[in-house]
Amino acid sequence: MSWFRNLIRVSATRASSSSSSSSSSAKPRISDPFSYSLLSCFSTETRPAQYSGLRPTKPGEKPRVVVLGSGWAGCRLMKGLDTKLYDVVCVSPRNHMVFTPLLASTCVGTLEFRSVAEPIGRIQPAISREPGSYFFLSNCIGLDTDKHLVQCETATDGPDTLEPWKFEIAYDKLVIALGAEPTTFGIQGVVEHAVFLREVYHAQEIRRKLLLNLMLSDVPGVSEDEKSRLLHCVVVGGGPTGVEFSGELSDFIQKDVRQRYSHVKDYIHVTLIEANEILSSFDDRLRHYATKQLTKSGVRLVRGIVKDVKDKTIVLNDGTEVPYGLLVWSTGVGPSSFVNSLQIPKAPGGRIGVDEWLRVPSVQDVFSIGDCSGFLESTGKSVLPALAQVAEREGKYLANLLNKIGEAGGGHANSAKEYVYKEPFVYKHLGSMATVGRYKALVDLRQSKEAKGLSLAGFVSWFIWRSAYLTRVISWRNRFYVAINWLTTLVFGRDISRI
């Protein structure tokens, strides 16, 4: 970012020179119009150059909403914000939203990666064209709620690329939607040897490693034991993500590997490890159906707890060592290190504590939504599950709330103290769905685990599952991609190119 740093310094020097040479109080003349427009948005007057950034908004300017994160909650919020009332600034280390329910399908070539990624600029076009709205490819590294400032650092591709640039953003309203991180329970070796399944690059890594192991196992001279290890895919975690990935993987093995890798088809197998019951939030009948279908598809179900992860094996609580070639870790999520570092009241589980209107009650003009937030115990509400539909519903609610605050004249910092908050956020569960492979899926429409309701399993559920997610994909562009990918896979099989 040296060009950016030099541009700020040169522009500031020009402005200073023009000011000192003029005896009047007129605005300094700057020959470069781009430099002047940049200075009007980025202030370096009172802070060191390495911490320059977006200055506070002035009376008469649109208030600024800063959104930390580009997940389900943050993107739904940005989509619903009225950009006639607010400027929108998004800070995130990725410039797209991931449609996570279909991410497992990209690992084996059922869908292509771009089918599940939607650029932020398409979700909220104002970020691409409005002068006061921006997207910054950065991480939030600090928060000063007294001064209404967010400290950020640019995201890079590693230490050997660009030097990270630090800057600050002044906000009128701040929405923390940073999501959560995979939980490892402190087990040694998980981060070093396992692959998570939360981002597109995770799916790309799984696909590359799976295809690499298939090709390596076909090389002459590889022992029988090494072939079995390379082609043993272990999934830890029996939630919807783990079950859906296991189902997709078993379909890939049955329909594609057996045809295109016939020399090693008898060596490849899948093991799903879960400490308790798989799909614990689903109806008992659906859980038994899922167990039966996965077993029929060749997935080996093991009940156990992982104690240690080594380079080529994992160790269970009973001492059993399980060799693997690919290890996918899907045991749930927890608060990120940044969320843990925030000195604000926390909800059970370490999430950011919010009230009934999704405000962080201990500070002004700060809200939190998605997997990183939860209701404080004082509200009398339980912490909502870390689900996409919860995050999306919170984002939609908060967008409407902020629009109402803006219409009432409370958009600027510290100007909504007199605003009367009326309707609190209420979550109504719409049900859960999961595919188990072989054109079979589960649909559980109960309001809660104890409630009664409709539950379906089989081909009809699979059709409902696909139809529902096709309509929930964010844009018509991606719906077209998904539909074409499904049709192509049905007719020609999955793409097994290792790119």
C-alpha positions as semicolon CSV with decimal commas, in nm:
position;residue;x (nm);y (nm);z (nm)
1;M;0,000;0,000;0,000
2;S;0,301;0,233;-0,041
3;W;0,136;0,409;-0,338
4;F;-0,165;0,493;-0,120
5;R;0,052;0,619;0,164
6;N;0,258;0,839;-0,071
7;L;-0,056;0,974;-0,237
8;I;-0,195;1,087;0,100
9;R;0,133;1,253;0,197
10;V;0,182;1,428;-0,139
11;S;-0,176;1,553;-0,139
12;A;-0,143;1,685;0,216
13;T;0,186;1,858;0,126
14;R;0,025;2,028;-0,175
15;A;-0,262;2,149;0,036
16;S;-0,026;2,284;0,303
17;S;0,190;2,464;0,047
18;S;-0,109;2,629;-0,119
19;S;-0,245;2,740;0,217
20;S;0,078;2,898;0,334
21;S;0,132;3,090;0,008
22;S;-0,214;3,243;0,011
23;S;-0,291;3,548;0,226
24;S;-0,666;3,495;0,205
25;S;-0,877;3,231;0,379
26;A;-0,995;3,082;0,050
27;K;-0,987;2,708;-0,009
28;P;-0,639;2,592;-0,120
29;R;-0,595;2,530;-0,491
30;I;-0,496;2,175;-0,583
31;S;-0,412;2,109;-0,945
32;D;-0,504;1,741;-0,927
33;P;-0,884;1,702;-0,887
34;F;-0,848;1,339;-0,775
35;S;-0,617;1,441;-0,491
36;Y;-0,867;1,701;-0,376
37;S;-1,162;1,461;-0,384
38;L;-0,955;1,208;-0,192
39;L;-0,866;1,464;0,075
40;S;-1,232;1,557;0,114
41;C;-1,307;1,201;0,231
42;F;-0,980;1,101;0,399
43;S;-0,851;1,321;0,680
44;T;-0,490;1,334;0,804
45;E;-0,511;1,659;1,001
46;T;-0,491;1,530;1,357
47;R;-0,362;1,173;1,321
48;P;-0,036;1,016;1,202
49;A;-0,032;0,927;0,832
50;Q;-0,038;0,555;0,898
51;Y;-0,375;0,592;1,074
52;S;-0,553;0,819;0,824
53;G;-0,906;0,726;0,723
54;L;-1,266;0,837;0,686
55;R;-1,338;1,146;0,897
56;P;-1,661;1,197;1,097
57;T;-1,961;1,313;0,897
58;K;-2,070;1,676;0,923
59;P;-2,420;1,823;0,970
60;G;-2,595;1,820;0,634
61;E;-2,406;1,511;0,513
62;K;-2,560;1,167;0,509
63;P;-2,483;0,968;0,826
64;R;-2,251;0,672;0,783
65;V;-2,335;0,312;0,871
66;V;-2,024;0,094;0,907
67;V;-2,085;-0,280;0,871
68;L;-1,818;-0,522;0,995
69;G;-1,852;-0,850;0,805
70;S;-1,997;-0,981;0,479
71;G;-2,189;-1,288;0,593
72;W;-2,562;-1,357;0,594
73;A;-2,646;-1,095;0,855
74;G;-2,427;-0,814;0,725
75;C;-2,523;-0,861;0,360
76;R;-2,896;-0,878;0,433
77;L;-2,859;-0,560;0,636
78;M;-2,675;-0,378;0,355
79;K;-2,931;-0,495;0,101
80;G;-3,217;-0,345;0,306
81;L;-3,057;-0,014;0,406
82;D;-3,200;0,298;0,241
83;T;-2,899;0,459;0,072
84;K;-3,091;0,786;0,040
85;L;-3,065;0,809;0,418
86;Y;-2,722;0,657;0,480
87;D;-2,378;0,609;0,333
88;V;-2,275;0,245;0,370
89;V;-1,920;0,130;0,444
90;C;-1,844;-0,242;0,461
91;V;-1,524;-0,377;0,618
92;S;-1,450;-0,743;0,552
93;P;-1,157;-0,967;0,451
94;R;-1,367;-1,104;0,163
95;N;-1,554;-0,908;-0,105
96;H;-1,841;-1,153;-0,145
97;M;-2,108;-1,339;0,046
98;V;-2,104;-1,720;0,054
99;F;-2,429;-1,913;0,018
100;T;-2,319;-2,168;0,278
101;P;-2,606;-2,423;0,243
102;L;-2,471;-2,521;-0,099
103;L;-2,100;-2,496;-0,017
104;A;-2,063;-2,873;0,036
105;S;-2,178;-2,931;-0,322
106;T;-1,882;-2,735;-0,459
107;C;-1,629;-2,965;-0,291
108;V;-1,704;-3,253;-0,528
109;G;-1,792;-3,060;-0,845
110;T;-2,171;-3,074;-0,822
111;L;-2,161;-2,692;-0,829
112;E;-1,890;-2,451;-0,934
113;F;-1,748;-2,212;-0,677
114;R;-1,880;-1,894;-0,836
115;S;-2,234;-2,033;-0,805
116;V;-2,228;-1,985;-0,427
117;A;-2,044;-1,650;-0,413
118;E;-2,221;-1,315;-0,460
119;P;-2,010;-0,994;-0,484
120;I;-2,087;-0,725;-0,225
121;G;-2,125;-0,467;-0,502
122;R;-2,418;-0,661;-0,645
123;I;-2,588;-0,697;-0,307
124;Q;-2,563;-0,323;-0,235
125;P;-2,486;-0,133;-0,559
126;A;-2,435;0,196;-0,370
127;I;-2,099;0,064;-0,250
128;S;-1,979;0,062;-0,611
129;R;-2,119;0,394;-0,729
130;E;-2,206;0,630;-0,441
131;P;-1,926;0,877;-0,346
132;G;-1,966;0,825;0,029
133;S;-2,006;0,446;0,030
134;Y;-1,713;0,207;0,022
135;F;-1,601;-0,151;0,056
136;F;-1,265;-0,202;0,230
137;L;-1,088;-0,538;0,204
138;S;-0,970;-0,524;0,563
139;N;-0,995;-0,670;0,911
140;C;-1,120;-0,479;1,211
141;I;-0,843;-0,472;1,472
142;G;-0,981;-0,227;1,726
143;L;-1,286;-0,034;1,838
144;D;-1,318;0,300;2,019
145;T;-1,686;0,339;2,106
146;D;-1,632;0,669;2,291
147;K;-1,492;0,838;1,980
148;H;-1,707;0,637;1,736
149;L;-1,400;0,499;1,558
150;V;-1,317;0,162;1,404
151;Q;-0,951;0,070;1,357
152;C;-0,880;-0,146;1,052
153;E;-0,591;-0,319;0,879
154;T;-0,591;-0,419;0,513
155;A;-0,616;-0,790;0,434
156;T;-0,332;-0,927;0,220
157;D;-0,243;-1,263;0,069
158;G;0,043;-1,321;0,309
159;P;0,360;-1,164;0,450
160;D;0,540;-1,175;0,114
161;T;0,287;-0,949;-0,063
162;L;0,181;-0,596;0,030
163;E;0,256;-0,441;0,366
164;P;-0,071;-0,408;0,563
165;W;-0,204;-0,052;0,586
166;K;-0,378;0,066;0,902
167;F;-0,654;0,325;0,897
168;E;-0,957;0,444;1,095
169;I;-1,321;0,490;1,005
170;A;-1,553;0,721;1,194
171;Y;-1,907;0,586;1,218
172;D;-2,249;0,720;1,304
173;K;-2,397;0,373;1,338
174;L;-2,185;0,059;1,375
175;V;-2,313;-0,292;1,302
176;I;-2,092;-0,580;1,414
177;A;-2,172;-0,882;1,197
178;L;-1,842;-1,069;1,211
179;G;-1,988;-1,419;1,227
180;A;-1,808;-1,693;1,416
181;E;-1,506;-1,919;1,384
182;P;-1,491;-2,301;1,377
183;T;-1,448;-2,454;1,721
184;T;-1,155;-2,689;1,778
185;F;-1,210;-2,744;2,154
186;G;-0,837;-2,688;2,203
187;I;-0,751;-3,018;2,035
188;Q;-0,392;-3,020;1,921
189;G;-0,330;-3,050;1,546
190;V;-0,676;-2,951;1,420
191;V;-0,574;-2,618;1,270
192;E;-0,256;-2,763;1,117
193;H;-0,401;-3,078;0,958
194;A;-0,780;-3,047;0,922
195;V;-0,980;-2,848;0,667
196;F;-1,285;-2,649;0,774
197;L;-1,590;-2,593;0,553
198;R;-1,699;-2,231;0,598
199;E;-1,547;-2,039;0,308
200;V;-1,506;-2,088;-0,067
201;Y;-1,130;-2,135;-0,027
202;H;-1,201;-2,418;0,219
203;A;-1,411;-2,594;-0,046
204;Q;-1,137;-2,535;-0,305
205;E;-0,877;-2,688;-0,074
206;I;-1,096;-2,993;-0,007
207;R;-1,156;-3,046;-0,379
208;R;-0,790;-3,013;-0,471
209;K;-0,677;-3,246;-0,193
210;L;-0,944;-3,505;-0,271
211;L;-0,854;-3,518;-0,640
212;L;-0,480;-3,515;-0,563
213;N;-0,519;-3,817;-0,335
214;L;-0,720;-3,999;-0,603
215;M;-0,445;-3,945;-0,859
216;L;-0,157;-4,022;-0,621
217;S;-0,314;-4,351;-0,516
218;D;-0,310;-4,465;-0,879
219;V;0,068;-4,423;-0,911
220;P;0,267;-4,752;-0,943
221;G;0,450;-4,855;-0,629
222;V;0,204;-4,713;-0,375
223;S;0,138;-4,976;-0,108
224;E;-0,207;-5,110;-0,027
225;D;-0,201;-4,949;0,317
226;E;-0,101;-4,612;0,175
227;K;-0,378;-4,630;-0,086
228;S;-0,632;-4,699;0,186
229;R;-0,502;-4,407;0,392
230;L;-0,493;-4,161;0,103
231;L;-0,849;-4,248;0,003
232;H;-0,994;-4,247;0,352
233;C;-1,202;-3,931;0,396
234;V;-1,284;-3,856;0,761
235;V;-1,551;-3,604;0,858
236;V;-1,564;-3,492;1,223
237;G;-1,901;-3,351;1,329
238;G;-2,248;-3,488;1,265
239;G;-2,435;-3,162;1,219
240;P;-2,602;-3,057;0,892
241;T;-2,273;-2,949;0,733
242;G;-2,094;-3,274;0,815
243;V;-2,387;-3,492;0,709
244;E;-2,443;-3,302;0,382
245;F;-2,075;-3,318;0,293
246;S;-2,067;-3,691;0,369
247;G;-2,373;-3,741;0,148
248;E;-2,222;-3,541;-0,139
249;L;-1,895;-3,731;-0,104
250;S;-2,067;-4,070;-0,110
251;D;-2,259;-3,966;-0,423
252;F;-1,932;-3,860;-0,584
253;I;-1,776;-4,196;-0,504
254;Q;-2,073;-4,401;-0,626
255;K;-2,138;-4,211;-0,950
256;D;-1,804;-4,066;-1,060
257;V;-1,506;-4,226;-0,886
258;R;-1,618;-4,579;-0,969
259;Q;-1,637;-4,486;-1,338
260;R;-1,330;-4,265;-1,377
261;Y;-1,094;-4,413;-1,116
262;S;-1,179;-4,779;-1,150
263;H;-0,828;-4,890;-1,043
264;V;-0,875;-4,755;-0,690
265;K;-1,253;-4,758;-0,655
266;D;-1,246;-5,026;-0,387
267;Y;-1,009;-4,831;-0,162
268;I;-1,199;-4,505;-0,119
269;H;-1,438;-4,475;0,174
270;V;-1,589;-4,217;0,409
271;T;-1,608;-4,213;0,790
272;L;-1,828;-3,973;0,986
273;I;-1,731;-3,927;1,353
274;E;-1,978;-3,777;1,600
275;A;-1,968;-3,769;1,980
276;N;-2,346;-3,802;2,016
277;E;-2,634;-3,837;1,767
278;I;-2,603;-3,702;1,415
279;L;-2,841;-3,417;1,330
280;S;-2,933;-3,376;1,696
281;S;-3,175;-3,087;1,624
282;F;-3,389;-3,298;1,388
283;D;-3,682;-3,526;1,465
284;D;-3,590;-3,877;1,590
285;R;-3,750;-4,043;1,289
286;L;-3,550;-3,824;1,052
287;R;-3,226;-3,899;1,237
288;H;-3,282;-4,272;1,202
289;Y;-3,362;-4,227;0,834
290;A;-3,041;-4,026;0,781
291;T;-2,836;-4,294;0,960
292;K;-2,987;-4,565;0,741
293;Q;-2,931;-4,374;0,416
294;L;-2,572;-4,278;0,496
295;T;-2,488;-4,637;0,591
296;K;-2,647;-4,762;0,270
297;S;-2,435;-4,512;0,075
298;G;-2,118;-4,656;0,226
299;V;-2,055;-4,395;0,495
300;R;-1,918;-4,552;0,814
301;L;-2,064;-4,389;1,126
302;V;-1,843;-4,386;1,434
303;R;-1,943;-4,254;1,775
304;G;-1,641;-4,112;1,951
305;I;-1,449;-3,805;2,062
306;V;-1,131;-3,692;1,889
307;K;-0,848;-3,640;2,135
308;D;-0,556;-3,565;1,906
309;V;-0,494;-3,494;1,538
310;K;-0,165;-3,602;1,383
311;D;-0,022;-3,566;1,034
312;K;-0,176;-3,886;0,899
313;T;-0,396;-4,018;1,181
314;I;-0,646;-3,901;1,440
315;V;-0,666;-4,047;1,791
316;L;-1,006;-4,114;1,951
317;N;-1,090;-4,113;2,322
318;D;-1,068;-4,494;2,340
319;G;-0,714;-4,489;2,198
320;T;-0,812;-4,594;1,846
321;E;-0,598;-4,443;1,572
322;V;-0,780;-4,368;1,247
323;P;-0,563;-4,305;0,938
324;Y;-0,688;-4,043;0,692
325;G;-0,599;-3,877;0,365
326;L;-0,852;-3,596;0,396
327;L;-0,983;-3,464;0,728
328;V;-1,281;-3,224;0,729
329;W;-1,363;-3,059;1,062
330;S;-1,724;-2,949;1,115
331;T;-1,798;-2,941;1,487
332;G;-1,980;-2,610;1,519
333;V;-1,871;-2,250;1,569
334;G;-1,775;-2,012;1,847
335;P;-1,677;-1,646;1,898
336;S;-1,375;-1,511;1,712
337;S;-1,066;-1,383;1,889
338;F;-1,166;-1,025;1,804
339;V;-1,511;-1,068;1,961
340;N;-1,349;-1,219;2,270
341;S;-1,119;-0,916;2,297
342;L;-1,402;-0,660;2,303
343;Q;-1,457;-0,508;2,648
344;I;-1,836;-0,516;2,635
345;P;-2,095;-0,734;2,812
346;K;-2,120;-1,083;2,667
347;A;-2,411;-1,322;2,622
348;P;-2,387;-1,690;2,721
349;G;-2,129;-1,863;2,505
350;G;-1,908;-1,555;2,476
351;R;-2,113;-1,379;2,209
352;I;-2,164;-1,001;2,202
353;G;-2,457;-0,924;2,429
354;V;-2,755;-0,744;2,272
355;D;-3,100;-0,636;2,388
356;E;-3,441;-0,698;2,226
357;W;-3,364;-0,443;1,949
358;L;-3,020;-0,594;1,870
359;R;-2,842;-0,297;2,032
360;V;-2,529;-0,332;2,240
361;P;-2,682;-0,160;2,543
362;S;-2,358;-0,053;2,711
363;V;-2,252;0,179;2,425
364;Q;-2,417;0,429;2,193
365;D;-2,495;0,360;1,825
366;V;-2,357;0,005;1,819
367;F;-2,560;-0,297;1,706
368;S;-2,464;-0,661;1,662
369;I;-2,627;-0,932;1,452
370;G;-2,556;-1,283;1,329
371;D;-2,350;-1,561;1,482
372;C;-2,132;-1,321;1,683
373;S;-2,425;-1,189;1,891
374;G;-2,670;-1,325;2,143
375;F;-2,937;-1,197;2,380
376;L;-2,819;-1,089;2,723
377;E;-2,953;-1,288;3,014
378;S;-3,133;-0,976;3,137
379;T;-3,365;-0,990;2,834
380;G;-3,504;-1,327;2,943
381;K;-3,448;-1,466;2,593
382;S;-3,235;-1,764;2,502
383;V;-2,939;-1,734;2,267
384;L;-3,049;-1,814;1,912
385;P;-2,873;-2,090;1,716
386;A;-2,596;-2,004;1,470
387;L;-2,809;-2,055;1,159
388;A;-2,823;-1,871;0,828
389;Q;-3,196;-1,802;0,864
390;V;-3,142;-1,642;1,207
391;A;-2,869;-1,414;1,071
392;E;-3,071;-1,321;0,763
393;R;-3,379;-1,238;0,971
394;E;-3,176;-1,022;1,209
395;G;-3,019;-0,836;0,917
396;K;-3,359;-0,764;0,764
397;Y;-3,502;-0,645;1,097
398;L;-3,208;-0,416;1,175
399;A;-3,215;-0,261;0,826
400;N;-3,579;-0,165;0,876
401;L;-3,502;-0,032;1,225
402;L;-3,210;0,183;1,105
403;N;-3,424;0,317;0,819
404;K;-3,688;0,425;1,070
405;I;-3,423;0,587;1,291
406;G;-3,285;0,772;0,989
407;E;-3,629;0,894;0,884
408;A;-3,682;1,023;1,238
409;G;-3,360;1,226;1,219
410;G;-3,155;1,002;1,444
411;G;-2,903;0,878;1,188
412;H;-2,604;1,078;1,306
413;A;-2,387;0,983;1,602
414;N;-2,547;1,033;1,945
415;S;-2,866;1,171;1,787
416;A;-3,098;0,876;1,854
417;K;-3,103;0,900;2,234
418;E;-3,463;1,021;2,232
419;Y;-3,579;0,768;1,971
420;V;-3,852;0,537;2,105
421;Y;-3,784;0,175;2,012
422;K;-4,112;-0,006;1,959
423;E;-4,124;-0,354;1,805
424;P;-3,845;-0,581;1,934
425;F;-3,688;-0,854;1,725
426;V;-3,884;-1,180;1,731
427;Y;-3,748;-1,492;1,567
428;K;-3,978;-1,758;1,425
429;H;-3,807;-2,078;1,316
430;L;-3,906;-2,185;0,965
431;G;-3,766;-2,537;0,988
432;S;-3,450;-2,725;0,898
433;M;-3,339;-2,914;0,588
434;A;-3,045;-3,139;0,503
435;T;-2,956;-3,364;0,213
436;V;-2,812;-3,712;0,274
437;G;-2,723;-3,802;-0,086
438;R;-2,877;-4,038;-0,341
439;Y;-3,159;-3,790;-0,416
440;K;-3,275;-3,809;-0,054
441;A;-3,315;-3,528;0,199
442;L;-3,478;-3,439;0,531
443;V;-3,727;-3,158;0,592
444;D;-3,819;-3,076;0,952
445;L;-4,079;-2,797;0,982
446;R;-4,120;-2,802;1,358
447;Q;-4,089;-2,471;1,544
448;S;-3,858;-2,626;1,802
449;K;-3,716;-2,960;1,905
450;E;-4,002;-3,021;2,151
451;A;-4,283;-2,893;1,926
452;K;-4,495;-3,095;1,688
453;G;-4,495;-3,034;1,317
454;L;-4,451;-3,174;0,970
455;S;-4,139;-3,379;0,897
456;L;-4,058;-3,543;0,565
457;A;-3,783;-3,766;0,429
458;G;-3,704;-3,911;0,088
459;F;-3,716;-3,795;-0,272
460;V;-3,997;-3,545;-0,217
461;S;-3,793;-3,383;0,060
462;W;-3,493;-3,370;-0,171
463;F;-3,703;-3,189;-0,434
464;I;-3,825;-2,943;-0,167
465;W;-3,467;-2,894;-0,047
466;R;-3,339;-2,809;-0,394
467;S;-3,637;-2,588;-0,479
468;A;-3,611;-2,394;-0,154
469;Y;-3,240;-2,324;-0,187
470;L;-3,269;-2,236;-0,555
471;T;-3,518;-1,963;-0,462
472;R;-3,307;-1,848;-0,166
473;V;-2,989;-1,795;-0,370
474;I;-2,939;-1,420;-0,359
475;S;-2,939;-1,312;-0,724
476;W;-3,094;-1,430;-1,049
477;R;-2,741;-1,458;-1,184
478;N;-2,646;-1,718;-0,925
479;R;-2,981;-1,897;-0,954
480;F;-2,905;-1,943;-1,322
481;Y;-2,555;-2,070;-1,240
482;V;-2,689;-2,320;-0,983
483;A;-2,964;-2,451;-1,212
484;I;-2,722;-2,496;-1,504
485;N;-2,464;-2,667;-1,280
486;W;-2,725;-2,911;-1,148
487;L;-2,839;-2,991;-1,502
488;T;-2,483;-3,033;-1,629
489;T;-2,396;-3,266;-1,341
490;L;-2,709;-3,474;-1,406
491;V;-2,630;-3,516;-1,775
492;F;-2,249;-3,528;-1,786
493;G;-2,145;-3,608;-1,429
494;R;-1,931;-3,402;-1,194
495;D;-1,629;-3,204;-1,302
496;I;-1,319;-3,379;-1,168
497;S;-1,058;-3,141;-1,308
498;R;-0,793;-3,041;-1,057
499;I;-0,738;-2,672;-1,132
